Short mmCIF file of C-alpha atoms and ligand atoms in Angstrom, two decimals:
data_model
loop_
_atom_site.label_atom_id
_atom_site.label_comp_id
_atom_site.label_asym_id
_atom_site.label_seq_id
_atom_site.Cartn_x
_atom_site.Cartn_y
_atom_site.Cartn_z
CA MET A 9 0.00 0.00 0.00
CA SER A 10 2.84 2.39 0.78
CA ASN A 11 3.46 3.55 -2.79
CA SER A 12 0.02 2.79 -4.25
CA GLY A 13 -0.77 6.52 -4.47
CA PHE A 14 2.12 6.83 -6.89
CA THR A 15 1.41 3.55 -8.70
CA PHE A 16 -2.21 4.33 -9.45
CA ARG A 17 -1.93 8.06 -10.17
CA ARG A 18 -1.89 7.74 -13.97
CA VAL A 19 -4.84 5.33 -14.21
CA ARG A 20 -6.81 7.51 -11.81
CA GLU A 21 -6.20 10.53 -14.04
CA GLU A 22 -7.31 8.49 -17.05
CA MET A 23 -10.49 7.49 -15.22
CA ILE A 24 -11.35 11.15 -14.59
CA GLU A 25 -10.70 11.95 -18.25
CA ASN A 26 -13.03 9.10 -19.25
CA LEU A 27 -15.74 10.39 -16.93
CA LEU A 28 -15.44 13.84 -18.52
CA ASN A 29 -15.71 12.25 -21.99
CA MET A 30 -18.76 10.29 -20.88
CA GLY A 31 -20.53 13.52 -19.92
CA ILE A 32 -19.86 14.06 -16.21
CA LYS A 33 -19.60 17.83 -15.96
CA ASP A 34 -19.68 18.70 -12.26
CA PHE A 35 -16.10 19.38 -11.21
CA ARG A 36 -17.03 18.95 -7.54
CA VAL A 37 -17.91 15.33 -8.33
CA LEU A 38 -14.84 14.73 -10.50
CA ASP A 39 -12.72 16.21 -7.74
CA ALA A 40 -14.20 13.94 -5.04
CA ILE A 41 -13.84 10.88 -7.28
CA SER A 42 -10.23 11.73 -8.02
CA GLN A 43 -9.56 11.75 -4.27
CA VAL A 44 -11.05 8.33 -3.47
CA PRO A 45 -8.69 5.42 -4.23
CA ARG A 46 -11.08 2.86 -5.76
CA HIS A 47 -8.60 -0.05 -5.62
CA ILE A 48 -8.77 -0.34 -1.83
CA PHE A 49 -12.46 -1.31 -2.15
CA VAL A 50 -11.72 -4.49 -4.13
CA ASP A 51 -9.48 -7.55 -3.67
CA GLU A 52 -5.85 -7.07 -4.54
CA ALA A 53 -6.24 -9.48 -7.48
CA LEU A 54 -8.53 -6.87 -9.11
CA TRP A 55 -6.36 -3.81 -8.45
CA SER A 56 -5.13 -3.64 -12.07
CA ARG A 57 -8.76 -3.17 -13.20
CA ALA A 58 -9.92 -0.93 -10.38
CA TYR A 59 -9.83 2.27 -12.44
CA GLU A 60 -11.65 0.91 -15.48
CA ASN A 61 -15.26 1.93 -15.94
CA ARG A 62 -16.69 -1.40 -14.88
CA SER A 63 -18.38 -2.99 -11.92
CA LEU A 64 -16.23 -5.57 -10.11
CA THR A 65 -17.11 -8.34 -7.71
CA ILE A 66 -16.97 -7.64 -3.97
CA GLY A 67 -18.21 -11.10 -2.92
CA TYR A 68 -21.68 -12.22 -1.70
CA LYS A 69 -22.87 -11.94 -5.35
CA GLN A 70 -22.58 -8.15 -5.14
CA THR A 71 -20.52 -5.62 -7.08
CA ILE A 72 -18.88 -2.25 -6.65
CA SER A 73 -20.72 0.15 -8.98
CA GLN A 74 -19.10 1.52 -12.14
CA PRO A 75 -17.32 4.85 -11.54
CA TYR A 76 -19.53 6.47 -14.20
CA ILE A 77 -22.72 5.48 -12.37
CA VAL A 78 -21.36 6.65 -9.01
CA ALA A 79 -20.40 9.97 -10.62
CA LYS A 80 -23.74 10.34 -12.43
CA MET A 81 -25.82 9.59 -9.33
CA THR A 82 -23.78 11.98 -7.20
CA GLU A 83 -24.04 14.68 -9.87
CA LEU A 84 -27.83 14.29 -9.98
CA LEU A 85 -28.07 14.33 -6.16
CA ILE A 86 -26.29 17.69 -5.79
CA SER A 87 -27.29 19.39 -9.06
CA HIS A 88 -29.55 21.93 -7.27
CA THR A 89 -26.54 23.32 -5.33
CA LYS A 90 -23.60 25.37 -6.50
CA ALA A 91 -21.36 25.72 -3.45
CA ARG A 92 -18.36 23.55 -2.67
CA GLY A 93 -17.66 21.40 0.36
CA LYS A 94 -20.20 19.72 2.60
CA ILE A 95 -23.27 21.31 1.04
CA LEU A 96 -25.80 18.85 2.51
CA ASN A 97 -26.52 17.91 6.11
CA ASN A 98 -28.05 14.42 6.09
CA VAL A 99 -27.74 11.96 3.23
CA LEU A 100 -29.21 8.47 3.27
CA GLU A 101 -27.63 5.70 1.21
CA LEU A 102 -29.40 2.38 0.65
CA GLY A 103 -27.07 -0.48 -0.35
CA THR A 104 -23.61 0.35 1.04
CA GLY A 105 -21.85 -2.56 -0.66
CA CYS A 106 -18.12 -2.06 -0.14
CA GLY A 107 -18.59 1.64 0.68
CA TYR A 108 -17.16 3.21 -2.48
CA GLN A 109 -20.17 5.40 -3.24
CA THR A 110 -20.37 6.17 0.50
CA ALA A 111 -16.79 7.47 0.41
CA VAL A 112 -17.63 9.77 -2.53
CA LEU A 113 -20.78 11.02 -0.76
CA SER A 114 -18.79 11.77 2.39
CA TYR A 115 -17.30 14.78 0.57
CA PHE A 116 -20.74 16.37 0.15
CA SER A 117 -22.65 15.82 3.38
CA GLU A 118 -21.96 16.43 7.06
CA ASN A 119 -23.60 13.09 7.88
CA ILE A 120 -24.15 9.97 5.82
CA TYR A 121 -26.41 7.17 7.02
CA SER A 122 -25.81 4.07 4.94
CA ILE A 123 -27.83 0.85 5.18
CA GLU A 124 -26.64 -2.54 3.91
CA ARG A 125 -28.58 -5.80 4.22
CA ILE A 126 -25.57 -8.20 4.10
CA LYS A 127 -23.71 -8.15 7.43
CA PRO A 128 -20.17 -9.04 6.22
CA LEU A 129 -20.39 -6.22 3.66
CA VAL A 130 -21.14 -3.76 6.47
CA SER A 131 -17.86 -4.89 8.12
CA LYS A 132 -15.99 -4.66 4.83
CA ALA A 133 -17.29 -1.13 4.20
CA ARG A 134 -16.38 -0.14 7.75
CA GLU A 135 -12.77 -1.31 7.26
CA ASN A 136 -12.52 0.48 3.92
CA LEU A 137 -13.87 3.78 5.24
CA ASN A 138 -11.62 3.55 8.33
CA GLU A 139 -8.62 3.04 6.08
CA LEU A 140 -9.50 6.31 4.34
CA LYS A 141 -10.14 8.01 7.72
CA ILE A 142 -13.69 8.86 6.67
CA ARG A 143 -15.54 9.52 9.92
CA ASN A 144 -18.86 11.16 9.01
CA VAL A 145 -20.62 7.91 8.07
CA GLU A 146 -22.94 5.79 10.17
CA LEU A 147 -23.15 2.26 8.76
CA ILE A 148 -26.29 0.32 9.57
CA HIS A 149 -26.93 -3.39 9.09
CA GLY A 150 -30.58 -3.39 8.03
CA ASP A 151 -33.19 -3.45 5.31
CA GLY A 152 -33.19 -0.24 3.31
CA PHE A 153 -36.92 -0.61 2.60
CA VAL A 154 -37.78 -0.04 6.26
CA ASP A 155 -34.76 0.56 8.51
CA TRP A 156 -34.11 4.24 7.83
CA ASP A 157 -34.84 6.67 10.64
CA ASN A 158 -38.28 8.17 10.07
CA LYS A 159 -37.53 10.94 12.57
CA LYS A 160 -34.77 12.32 10.35
CA LYS A 161 -35.14 14.64 7.40
CA TYR A 162 -32.81 13.88 4.53
CA ASP A 163 -31.26 16.29 2.01
CA GLY A 164 -30.74 13.47 -0.43
CA VAL A 165 -31.11 9.72 -0.85
CA ILE A 166 -29.01 7.46 -3.08
CA CYS A 167 -30.02 3.87 -3.62
CA ALA A 168 -27.62 1.32 -5.17
CA ALA A 169 -30.07 -1.55 -5.65
CA ALA A 170 -33.20 -1.61 -7.82
CA PRO A 171 -36.70 -1.87 -6.36
CA ARG A 172 -39.74 -2.33 -8.64
CA GLU A 173 -41.05 1.06 -7.55
CA TYR A 174 -39.39 3.98 -5.83
CA PRO A 175 -40.01 4.03 -2.04
CA HIS A 176 -42.97 6.42 -1.77
CA ASP A 177 -42.83 6.54 2.03
CA LEU A 178 -39.38 8.19 1.94
CA VAL A 179 -40.79 11.33 0.31
CA ASP A 180 -42.22 12.59 3.63
CA ASN A 181 -38.73 12.45 5.11
CA LEU A 182 -37.13 14.58 2.40
CA ASN A 183 -36.42 18.27 2.85
CA VAL A 184 -37.70 20.49 0.05
CA SER A 185 -35.38 20.33 -3.01
CA ALA A 186 -33.89 17.02 -1.84
CA LYS A 187 -33.83 14.14 -4.29
CA ILE A 188 -34.00 10.38 -4.29
CA VAL A 189 -31.64 9.03 -6.96
CA ILE A 190 -32.57 5.41 -7.54
CA PRO A 191 -32.60 2.68 -10.20
CA VAL A 192 -36.15 1.38 -10.68
CA GLY A 193 -37.33 -1.68 -12.60
CA SER A 194 -36.87 -5.41 -13.07
CA SER A 195 -33.66 -7.36 -13.71
CA LYS A 196 -34.42 -7.01 -17.46
CA SER A 197 -35.13 -3.30 -17.64
CA GLN A 198 -34.19 -0.53 -15.23
CA LYS A 199 -33.91 3.23 -15.47
CA LEU A 200 -32.21 5.68 -13.20
CA ASN A 201 -34.99 7.74 -11.60
CA VAL A 202 -34.72 11.07 -9.83
CA ILE A 203 -37.56 11.93 -7.47
CA ASN A 204 -37.28 15.62 -6.70
CA LYS A 205 -39.25 17.09 -3.81
CA ILE A 206 -40.04 20.45 -5.35
CA SER A 207 -42.32 21.64 -2.51
CA THR A 208 -43.82 20.19 0.67
CA GLU A 209 -46.73 18.92 -1.44
CA GLU A 210 -45.19 18.14 -4.81
CA ILE A 211 -42.66 15.83 -6.37
CA GLU A 212 -41.27 15.61 -9.87
CA GLN A 213 -40.05 12.30 -11.31
CA ASP A 214 -37.42 12.29 -14.07
CA LEU A 215 -36.00 9.27 -15.87
CA TYR A 216 -32.35 9.05 -16.91
CA ASP A 217 -29.95 6.32 -18.11
CA ASP A 218 -30.77 2.63 -18.60
CA VAL A 219 -28.93 0.89 -15.79
CA SER A 220 -28.27 -2.58 -14.47
CA PHE A 221 -28.25 -2.81 -10.68
CA VAL A 222 -28.75 -5.82 -8.40
CA PRO A 223 -32.36 -6.08 -7.19
CA MET A 224 -33.26 -4.45 -3.89
CA LEU A 225 -34.18 -7.41 -1.68
CA PRO A 226 -36.33 -7.30 1.45
CA GLY A 227 -35.00 -8.24 4.88
CA LYS A 228 -31.46 -8.33 6.17
CA SER A 229 -29.03 -11.23 5.92
CA ASP A 230 -26.13 -12.49 8.07
CA ASP A 231 -24.30 -14.16 5.19
CA GLY A 232 -25.74 -12.98 1.84
CA LEU A 233 -26.65 -16.55 0.86
CA ASP A 234 -30.18 -15.50 -0.12
CA SER A 235 -28.98 -12.87 -2.63
N1 SAH B 328 -22.55 1.58 -4.43
C1 SAH B 328 -22.06 0.34 -3.90
C2 SAH B 328 -22.65 -0.80 -4.69
C3 SAH B 328 -23.51 -1.61 -3.90
S1 SAH B 328 -24.25 -2.96 -4.74
C4 SAH B 328 -20.58 0.33 -3.98
O1 SAH B 328 -20.03 1.32 -4.45
O2 SAH B 328 -19.97 -0.65 -3.55
C5 SAH B 328 -25.86 -2.90 -4.00
C6 SAH B 328 -25.91 -3.28 -2.57
O3 SAH B 328 -27.28 -3.14 -2.16
C7 SAH B 328 -25.54 -4.74 -2.27
O4 SAH B 328 -24.48 -4.76 -1.36
C8 SAH B 328 -26.82 -5.34 -1.69
O5 SAH B 328 -26.58 -6.28 -0.66
C9 SAH B 328 -27.52 -4.10 -1.16
N2 SAH B 328 -28.97 -4.23 -0.96
C10 SAH B 328 -29.89 -4.87 -1.71
N3 SAH B 328 -31.13 -4.76 -1.16
C11 SAH B 328 -30.98 -4.01 -0.03
C12 SAH B 328 -31.87 -3.56 1.00
N4 SAH B 328 -33.18 -3.84 0.99
N5 SAH B 328 -31.35 -2.82 2.01
C13 SAH B 328 -30.03 -2.53 2.07
N6 SAH B 328 -29.13 -2.94 1.15
C14 SAH B 328 -29.58 -3.67 0.10
#
């Protein structure tokens, strides 16, 4: 690990260039992504591919999301803001996985609450975020359909697994102008949805890229064998 910063610098720069070419425009997002070493989130055997725009296995039949998708979802989540730094207060993430998206989000919100249904992945994410000294994240082993705190108001929600419908009950817990960025659909056809709370009474739903996420499954698991 000691010289990995040096070793991976060039491929990390290439990844950022690729993201720019693929249409990611928000420099705040590109900046955060350039600061998060993606290789530490995957097994050492995959390090040589860690900066390619692909999802990679993290065990338990789950994957780390493609850098483009992480960038796109983050860009959509913060697009109503212009300032730099920690522009949001509370962000909820459903589907922590190995914690890569969580690490990127930690640059934009004072607090991140991230829920993962597979217990060993919660531990893995905790180790990864500790290694990067990221401290503003609360990791929760639970079911993202129900285990978020309904006493909190969120300034944004990112979901990394696909339900059949967006979680309507979360809308009440969004602050005005907050968004839920979420893949919605079946294993055959999913689209990235943005649910924007435009006033206390109204939402707007916009559809973006075709995507391919793992399904959002109910209940939590101690070993991921039901995934
Ligand atoms: N963005 C993550 C990718 C996570 S993959 C990363 O960068 O690593 C999606 C994750 O969602 C998987 O780990 C899966 O176990 C989890 N998941 C699926 N259904 C869930 C649910 N109901 N609640 C919480 N997590 C869930």
